[in-house]
Amino acid sequence: MVKNTSMRWRLPLVCLLWEVAMIVLFGVFVRFDPEADAHWKEEQHQKNLTSDIENDFYFRYPSFQDVHVMIFVGFGFLMTFLQRYGFGAVGFNFLLAAFGIQWAILMQGWFHSFENGKILIGVENLINADFCVGSVCIAFGAILGKTSPVQLLILTLFQVTLFAVNEYILISLLHVKDAGGSMTIHTFGAYFGLTVTTILYRPNLEQSKDKQGSVYHSDLFAMIGTLYLWLYWPSFNSAISNHGDAQHRAAINTYCSLASCVLTTVAFSSLLQKKGKLDMVHIQNATLAGGVAVGSGAEMMLTPYGSLIVGFLCGIVSTVGFIYFMPFLESKLHIQDTCGIHNLHAMPGLIGGIVGAVTAAAATEEVYGKEGLISAFDFTGDYKDRTPSIQGGFQAAGICVSLAMALAGGAIVGGILKVPFLGDPADENCFADDVYWEVAFGLLSISTSPEKRLVYFLKRRCPGPIPIWTQTL
Amino acid sequence: MVKNTSMRWRLPLVCLLWEVAMIVLFGVFVRFDPEADAHWKEEQHQKNLTSDIENDFYFRYPSFQDVHVMIFVGFGFLMTFLQRYGFGAVGFNFLLAAFGIQWAILMQGWFHSFENGKILIGVENLINADFCVGSVCIAFGAILGKTSPVQLLILTLFQVTLFAVNEYILISLLHVKDAGGSMTIHTFGAYFGLTVTTILYRPNLEQSKDKQGSVYHSDLFAMIGTLYLWLYWPSFNSAISNHGDAQHRAAINTYCSLASCVLTTVAFSSLLQKKGKLDMVHIQNATLAGGVAVGSGAEMMLTPYGSLIVGFLCGIVSTVGFIYFMPFLESKLHIQDTCGIHNLHAMPGLIGGIVGAVTAAAATEEVYGKEGLISAFDFTGDYKDRTPSIQGGFQAAGICVSLAMALAGGAIVGGILKVPFLGDPADENCFADDVYWEVAFGLLSISTSPEKRLVYFLKRRCPGPIPIWTQTL
Amino acid sequence: MVKNTSMRWRLPLVCLLWEVAMIVLFGVFVRFDPEADAHWKEEQHQKNLTSDIENDFYFRYPSFQDVHVMIFVGFGFLMTFLQRYGFGAVGFNFLLAAFGIQWAILMQGWFHSFENGKILIGVENLINADFCVGSVCIAFGAILGKTSPVQLLILTLFQVTLFAVNEYILISLLHVKDAGGSMTIHTFGAYFGLTVTTILYRPNLEQSKDKQGSVYHSDLFAMIGTLYLWLYWPSFNSAISNHGDAQHRAAINTYCSLASCVLTTVAFSSLLQKKGKLDMVHIQNATLAGGVAVGSGAEMMLTPYGSLIVGFLCGIVSTVGFIYFMPFLESKLHIQDTCGIHNLHAMPGLIGGIVGAVTAAAATEEVYGKEGLISAFDFTGDYKDRTPSIQGGFQAAGICVSLAMALAGGAIVGGILKVPFLGDPADENCFADDVYWEVAFGLLSISTSPEKRLVYFLKRRCPGPIPIWTQTL
């Protein structure tokens, strides 16, 4: 039975209806934050702010732009490593993220920025929306090449919703610190995606096995994604930390962890390969695990050497994951994880949650200063009696909640995505752009296999008898 | 008759003479702004500035860098979509922009930063110079692949000059608000470029038709340009807005408009194609129309949902433009628009002008606050009696002036570019890098058409009789 | 004799041992700077800082991120121009820089941020570490394609050490101004690298000559590197300048110098080629010389037109260097300089040192203001009696010291790298990724030479007699 993968009506319908819904909901709910509103001049007088530079815009906008690049260029290009799926990687990531940030502004707004019936947005909301979508990009990595754009939009709708609920439980109810999202973004996003891909298991996927690898140039495109993720991760982990020392510290810790992670990734990539040659897959992915794993702890006094240790371990765990765990997960647990998000986000995300819990539990007034400790963990108001060790316990609870939400949510959403009329590709068409994209000259123009193109050409054009050697290919 | 496209004397002569002229003019006119001058310490005492952070550098430099990336990487790579014109796209864009920013600093300086016989420059001048050159990059899109670098430099010289005059009329005489340049950059730049390409009409351009498409990898390179334009557009529209809430608001509005635009672009790209497959041309271009169309209104109280609506419409208009208007314009009006700037800049630019006029006319003290309204529209000094509705009228006048300047200027400059000895390529050599660039192995190394390379190779190298099937190609 | 290039034990051992050493040394020595430490709240009270924005993070973090991009994306992708060495270019640059920044934080920390037995690090240390590694990336350019990753790590260890010593002599002992590193980064890095490559001279390198060129797509990848270096160079030269006008001025001067440099590069690239066609090698490299050459002078009152003049000259010197000096250096002096760093960093670096010395010597109270002069050259404390002309002399001395350190250090390190068991590639395997990387389908999948791929394919697969024409290739 041939699958109907035409998007002609389904995709436009979803896009247009949902965008109209966004407009209506934004119209009803979304307004500017005082710092972005034209009344800010008055606000300045009231708050006795002497300078325009006190506007949160100047504290966070540069980090926001870095995060923005990570979501669209970083994740988008990281996934172009597949030889024939570059359009889908960059293009669908673009689509789902563009929708996701709108829905995230609403969902997160209702939970966190809702005042007098309105969601008031400023630059921090934009960063948080990007963060939320980051978790969808992570999940996309697991199902890359195996779903239609309609399925991806549905996934985004549900995952953003669940993300916001999970985040609310962690940040507002458990009062957990997770500025770089080890738990809310990585653990949640990755286990959610892994559950979805397990539900969508395709037993005959080896039919498109030849397309599941990379070619030389696609690996270079992917390195653009890797490097921008790696470079801007310090901005990611510090973007919504408290002003001042917390942002500063989060950036330094992340920088250290990432640097260390590169060394152990290279070491194990070479060590575990028969001929000692480096594998681009590891360099592209495992080098980033260090950023994931300090997502909770970076703004705490993790210290530079603590960060180096975390990065050191994660480079190893992630690379070993690619070499040993991933084939095992696919063959035994039926988890077909295209990009290996289990190695880059799931395991390092869990480690990150634990690192955050331990670092919080170990916090002392000596290390933070009295005022610093209160400020770092926001031990004020309802939480003024919370101690570091209790905070550590709540951090640990946050990991469990995120994991539970991811597994349960992923199972439900995976089930929804199995609805037959969503236009997913047949097994033999997975990982190929020509299902959903106009591709110039058909796939024969892609510089993958010159042999195939030659044979195709010869068979199609030769009027005389075909030389014998072309028949044996 | 074979055209002489050798640049050996013409291009060096123009580059060297003009650069010497720049040095002389900078030597006579250009000095540092007080905030960039070593005397600033004294200035600080006088103005009672308590902190170095009050220097405009810290308000605008991050945005400047984003704009800078947009001009050189964004526009440059966006135009690499052509299969054999990547060097020309990135390289000529680099050349014309590097010259253009110098000339723009002078032209804009004489109009706006001229004090006591000197042009005083700071970071805002650098941004404005990049903006001005942006309009040249836009015009370059219409004539991409059909002109010599000497022609492009001449185009830049004149267009920058006219841009500065037009900008002076709008900003200084009409007191129009256009921080993101819907009128001054996009409307002016696009209609200017479209007029030039109409004057330079090539009736036999179909001789190079095979080179006018993209290939798989060139489309991925172009997506680098697209994404950087899309991501940094909030910086573009907020870069020269007033400090504080205006910059903050402009960034948020642009972010919203762009997000919405992606959804409708995808919807119509799929809807209007026979098989419902997405077209990379639309994704690369129409997704950006939302940024263009809030160029005037973004710093006003357009509101997030207003921005979503603008983006929604522009995605549709721009995609429909690519599918229906563009072939019509070429066949009926002889407008050969290589990159489709009519769809990405001209129509959205006009919409942006209108959006700005309407938003300005609709401004009230209730929405902006008394002080906010004065600050947002700079209703001070000579303009202290201007009302929002009058402002709206002037905004509308600004559109007309920009359009008139573009059409008249483009006609004149197009005529100048027809001068015969400027080294433009023959029709059959359009859209091919090997006319002006040393290309490794000649064009046969470009991964476009393996068939041609094979045939070339066989014909050149085979000593014995060529197999029959190669003769029929 | 076949060389053993397997990295299986050597590379992991070096990576793991050195990273453990980093962790131990960071554990003993590295702590947060007060501005990144949780005690900062108390510090704020003491220093009477009214706003979090006074944290150095907000003055320097955006510039840091730009510099970070330059080191990893800029240098990394600039070197991907080689047709078959993209993985090595980006990947080894990534590895050596990730190790180098850690070691640089220690080395520079001991010299400059050592207090009470601890190195206190903040964002400025991160920038300086990136700067230090920049000099290693430059040296890497000279030996690109001819060394093993183990050799590169050893090079990094020694070069970072020597860099820190040289920097200490210049900045702390000679009290030289070199914020953008014309001397410390470019002169030192380039002459160091050139000396190393001379010591490692390979007389039979022409065996891999066919791989030493570029192909169409690799040149486009390299342009990503070029543009990010060019665009962010103003951030590079201003990143560690004094707050306020000095950062502002450094950015403007660099912007001007770079713009001018593009024009003369294009002029001479066209002028000196027989057919007047532009050469991508020049556009990729010589356009950046203007940034190198204002590395010392940019933060001084070099003035915009002064910067234009410097850029003008450097574009010429650098392009002429590529066309005339480079073949001479290789044939006569046995300097095999893969990327042409002599043209991009060595000569412009020297020019930059001289420009800095002259600009310093020419400084007057009239131009800088009394306070401005003291601030610009830090004529306080031990140096309160130093005059501009004396400063000029010290600047000149700084050039000589850098040069001497580079030549002596390069000779020693070059000798160390000749140790036989470091796994360097055989002459015929230089410039090819498959020595150290898993390459999909072997090198035949790289889109370099379709002919070779065809022949390989035909020879391997054809069961019957091979057509005569394949035997003559």
PDB file of N, CA, C and O in Angstrom, chain A residues 350-378:
ATOM      1  N   LEU A 350      20.199  14.087  32.778  1.00  0.00           N
ATOM      2  CA  LEU A 350      20.074  13.474  34.107  1.00  0.00           C
ATOM      3  C   LEU A 350      21.276  13.821  34.981  1.00  0.00           C
ATOM      4  O   LEU A 350      21.131  14.208  36.145  1.00  0.00           O
ATOM      5  N   ILE A 351      22.463  13.683  34.402  1.00  0.00           N
ATOM      6  CA  ILE A 351      23.667  14.054  35.149  1.00  0.00           C
ATOM      7  C   ILE A 351      23.560  15.509  35.597  1.00  0.00           C
ATOM      8  O   ILE A 351      23.878  15.853  36.747  1.00  0.00           O
ATOM      9  N   GLY A 352      23.093  16.350  34.691  1.00  0.00           N
ATOM     10  CA  GLY A 352      22.949  17.766  35.021  1.00  0.00           C
ATOM     11  C   GLY A 352      21.996  18.003  36.173  1.00  0.00           C
ATOM     12  O   GLY A 352      22.246  18.860  37.033  1.00  0.00           O
ATOM     13  N   GLY A 353      20.899  17.250  36.191  1.00  0.00           N
ATOM     14  CA  GLY A 353      19.968  17.380  37.310  1.00  0.00           C
ATOM     15  C   GLY A 353      20.626  16.990  38.621  1.00  0.00           C
ATOM     16  O   GLY A 353      20.489  17.684  39.640  1.00  0.00           O
ATOM     17  N   ILE A 354      21.385  15.901  38.574  1.00  0.00           N
ATOM     18  CA  ILE A 354      22.055  15.429  39.785  1.00  0.00           C
ATOM     19  C   ILE A 354      23.128  16.420  40.233  1.00  0.00           C
ATOM     20  O   ILE A 354      23.235  16.762  41.416  1.00  0.00           O
ATOM     21  N   VAL A 355      23.905  16.909  39.268  1.00  0.00           N
ATOM     22  CA  VAL A 355      24.937  17.900  39.599  1.00  0.00           C
ATOM     23  C   VAL A 355      24.296  19.112  40.270  1.00  0.00           C
ATOM     24  O   VAL A 355      24.796  19.631  41.273  1.00  0.00           O
ATOM     25  N   GLY A 356      23.162  19.551  39.725  1.00  0.00           N
ATOM     26  CA  GLY A 356      22.476  20.698  40.318  1.00  0.00           C
ATOM     27  C   GLY A 356      22.009  20.405  41.741  1.00  0.00           C
ATOM     28  O   GLY A 356      22.160  21.241  42.641  1.00  0.00           O
ATOM     29  N   ALA A 357      21.464  19.218  41.940  1.00  0.00           N
ATOM     30  CA  ALA A 357      20.970  18.853  43.271  1.00  0.00           C
ATOM     31  C   ALA A 357      22.111  18.801  44.285  1.00  0.00           C
ATOM     32  O   ALA A 357      22.017  19.351  45.386  1.00  0.00           O
ATOM     33  N   VAL A 358      23.204  18.169  43.880  1.00  0.00           N
ATOM     34  CA  VAL A 358      24.347  18.041  44.790  1.00  0.00           C
ATOM     35  C   VAL A 358      24.946  19.418  45.082  1.00  0.00           C
ATOM     36  O   VAL A 358      25.250  19.744  46.239  1.00  0.00           O
ATOM     37  N   THR A 359      25.113  20.220  44.034  1.00  0.00           N
ATOM     38  CA  THR A 359      25.706  21.547  44.240  1.00  0.00           C
ATOM     39  C   THR A 359      24.822  22.394  45.143  1.00  0.00           C
ATOM     40  O   THR A 359      25.315  23.134  45.998  1.00  0.00           O
ATOM     41  N   ALA A 360      23.523  22.305  44.953  1.00  0.00           N
ATOM     42  CA  ALA A 360      22.614  23.064  45.814  1.00  0.00           C
ATOM     43  C   ALA A 360      22.704  22.562  47.252  1.00  0.00           C
ATOM     44  O   ALA A 360      22.797  23.357  48.199  1.00  0.00           O
ATOM     45  N   ALA A 361      22.685  21.247  47.422  1.00  0.00           N
ATOM     46  CA  ALA A 361      22.719  20.679  48.768  1.00  0.00           C
ATOM     47  C   ALA A 361      24.011  21.038  49.495  1.00  0.00           C
ATOM     48  O   ALA A 361      24.039  21.177  50.719  1.00  0.00           O
ATOM     49  N   ALA A 362      25.086  21.212  48.705  1.00  0.00           N
ATOM     50  CA  ALA A 362      26.386  21.487  49.316  1.00  0.00           C
ATOM     51  C   ALA A 362      26.617  22.969  49.580  1.00  0.00           C
ATOM     52  O   ALA A 362      27.675  23.351  50.084  1.00  0.00           O
ATOM     53  N   ALA A 363      25.652  23.804  49.209  1.00  0.00           N
ATOM     54  CA  ALA A 363      25.843  25.254  49.348  1.00  0.00           C
ATOM     55  C   ALA A 363      25.946  25.641  50.824  1.00  0.00           C
ATOM     56  O   ALA A 363      25.229  25.111  51.675  1.00  0.00           O
ATOM     57  N   THR A 364      26.866  26.572  51.113  1.00  0.00           N
ATOM     58  CA  THR A 364      27.020  27.060  52.480  1.00  0.00           C
ATOM     59  C   THR A 364      27.110  28.582  52.475  1.00  0.00           C
ATOM     60  O   THR A 364      27.428  29.185  51.455  1.00  0.00           O
ATOM     61  N   GLU A 365      26.840  29.166  53.625  1.00  0.00           N
ATOM     62  CA  GLU A 365      26.971  30.618  53.731  1.00  0.00           C
ATOM     63  C   GLU A 365      28.409  31.053  53.556  1.00  0.00           C
ATOM     64  O   GLU A 365      28.686  32.154  53.106  1.00  0.00           O
ATOM     65  N   GLU A 366      29.320  30.182  53.916  1.00  0.00           N
ATOM     66  CA  GLU A 366      30.723  30.531  53.767  1.00  0.00           C
ATOM     67  C   GLU A 366      31.055  30.759  52.288  1.00  0.00           C
ATOM     68  O   GLU A 366      31.728  31.717  51.927  1.00  0.00           O
ATOM     69  N   VAL A 367      30.583  29.838  51.462  1.00  0.00           N
ATOM     70  CA  VAL A 367      30.920  29.916  50.040  1.00  0.00           C
ATOM     71  C   VAL A 367      30.141  31.023  49.338  1.00  0.00           C
ATOM     72  O   VAL A 367      30.671  31.721  48.471  1.00  0.00           O
ATOM     73  N   TYR A 368      28.889  31.217  49.674  1.00  0.00           N
ATOM     74  CA  TYR A 368      28.032  32.158  48.950  1.00  0.00           C
ATOM     75  C   TYR A 368      27.926  33.520  49.638  1.00  0.00           C
ATOM     76  O   TYR A 368      27.519  34.494  49.009  1.00  0.00           O
ATOM     77  N   GLY A 369      28.261  33.564  50.897  1.00  0.00           N
ATOM     78  CA  GLY A 369      27.935  34.762  51.667  1.00  0.00           C
ATOM     79  C   GLY A 369      26.473  34.696  52.046  1.00  0.00           C
ATOM     80  O   GLY A 369      25.654  34.071  51.353  1.00  0.00           O
ATOM     81  N   LYS A 370      26.123  35.348  53.147  1.00  0.00           N
ATOM     82  CA  LYS A 370      24.749  35.277  53.631  1.00  0.00           C
ATOM     83  C   LYS A 370      23.770  35.786  52.574  1.00  0.00           C
ATOM     84  O   LYS A 370      22.819  35.101  52.180  1.00  0.00           O
ATOM     85  N   GLU A 371      24.054  36.996  52.098  1.00  0.00           N
ATOM     86  CA  GLU A 371      23.164  37.608  51.118  1.00  0.00           C
ATOM     87  C   GLU A 371      23.201  36.835  49.795  1.00  0.00           C
ATOM     88  O   GLU A 371      22.190  36.655  49.127  1.00  0.00           O
ATOM     89  N   GLY A 372      24.399  36.367  49.446  1.00  0.00           N
ATOM     90  CA  GLY A 372      24.577  35.640  48.196  1.00  0.00           C
ATOM     91  C   GLY A 372      23.789  34.337  48.174  1.00  0.00           C
ATOM     92  O   GLY A 372      23.208  33.962  47.150  1.00  0.00           O
ATOM     93  N   LEU A 373      23.741  33.648  49.282  1.00  0.00           N
ATOM     94  CA  LEU A 373      23.021  32.381  49.348  1.00  0.00           C
ATOM     95  C   LEU A 373      21.524  32.611  49.150  1.00  0.00           C
ATOM     96  O   LEU A 373      20.862  31.902  48.381  1.00  0.00           O
ATOM     97  N   ILE A 374      21.010  33.622  49.828  1.00  0.00           N
ATOM     98  CA  ILE A 374      19.592  33.951  49.681  1.00  0.00           C
ATOM     99  C   ILE A 374      19.274  34.315  48.235  1.00  0.00           C
ATOM    100  O   ILE A 374      18.298  33.861  47.652  1.00  0.00           O
ATOM    101  N   SER A 375      20.153  35.129  47.665  1.00  0.00           N
ATOM    102  CA  SER A 375      19.929  35.581  46.300  1.00  0.00           C
ATOM    103  C   SER A 375      20.058  34.433  45.298  1.00  0.00           C
ATOM    104  O   SER A 375      19.252  34.294  44.376  1.00  0.00           O
ATOM    105  N   ALA A 376      21.069  33.590  45.470  1.00  0.00           N
ATOM    106  CA  ALA A 376      21.319  32.532  44.496  1.00  0.00           C
ATOM    107  C   ALA A 376      20.162  31.538  44.429  1.00  0.00           C
ATOM    108  O   ALA A 376      19.802  31.061  43.356  1.00  0.00           O
ATOM    109  N   PHE A 377      19.596  31.215  45.596  1.00  0.00           N
ATOM    110  CA  PHE A 377      18.528  30.215  45.597  1.00  0.00           C
ATOM    111  C   PHE A 377      17.159  30.838  45.848  1.00  0.00           C
ATOM    112  O   PHE A 377      16.179  30.134  46.023  1.00  0.00           O
ATOM    113  N   ASP A 378      17.137  32.166  45.892  1.00  0.00           N
ATOM    114  CA  ASP A 378      15.884  32.878  46.094  1.00  0.00           C
ATOM    115  C   ASP A 378      15.164  32.377  47.359  1.00  0.00           C
ATOM    116  O   ASP A 378      13.976  32.094  47.333  1.00  0.00           O
TER     117      ASP A 378
END
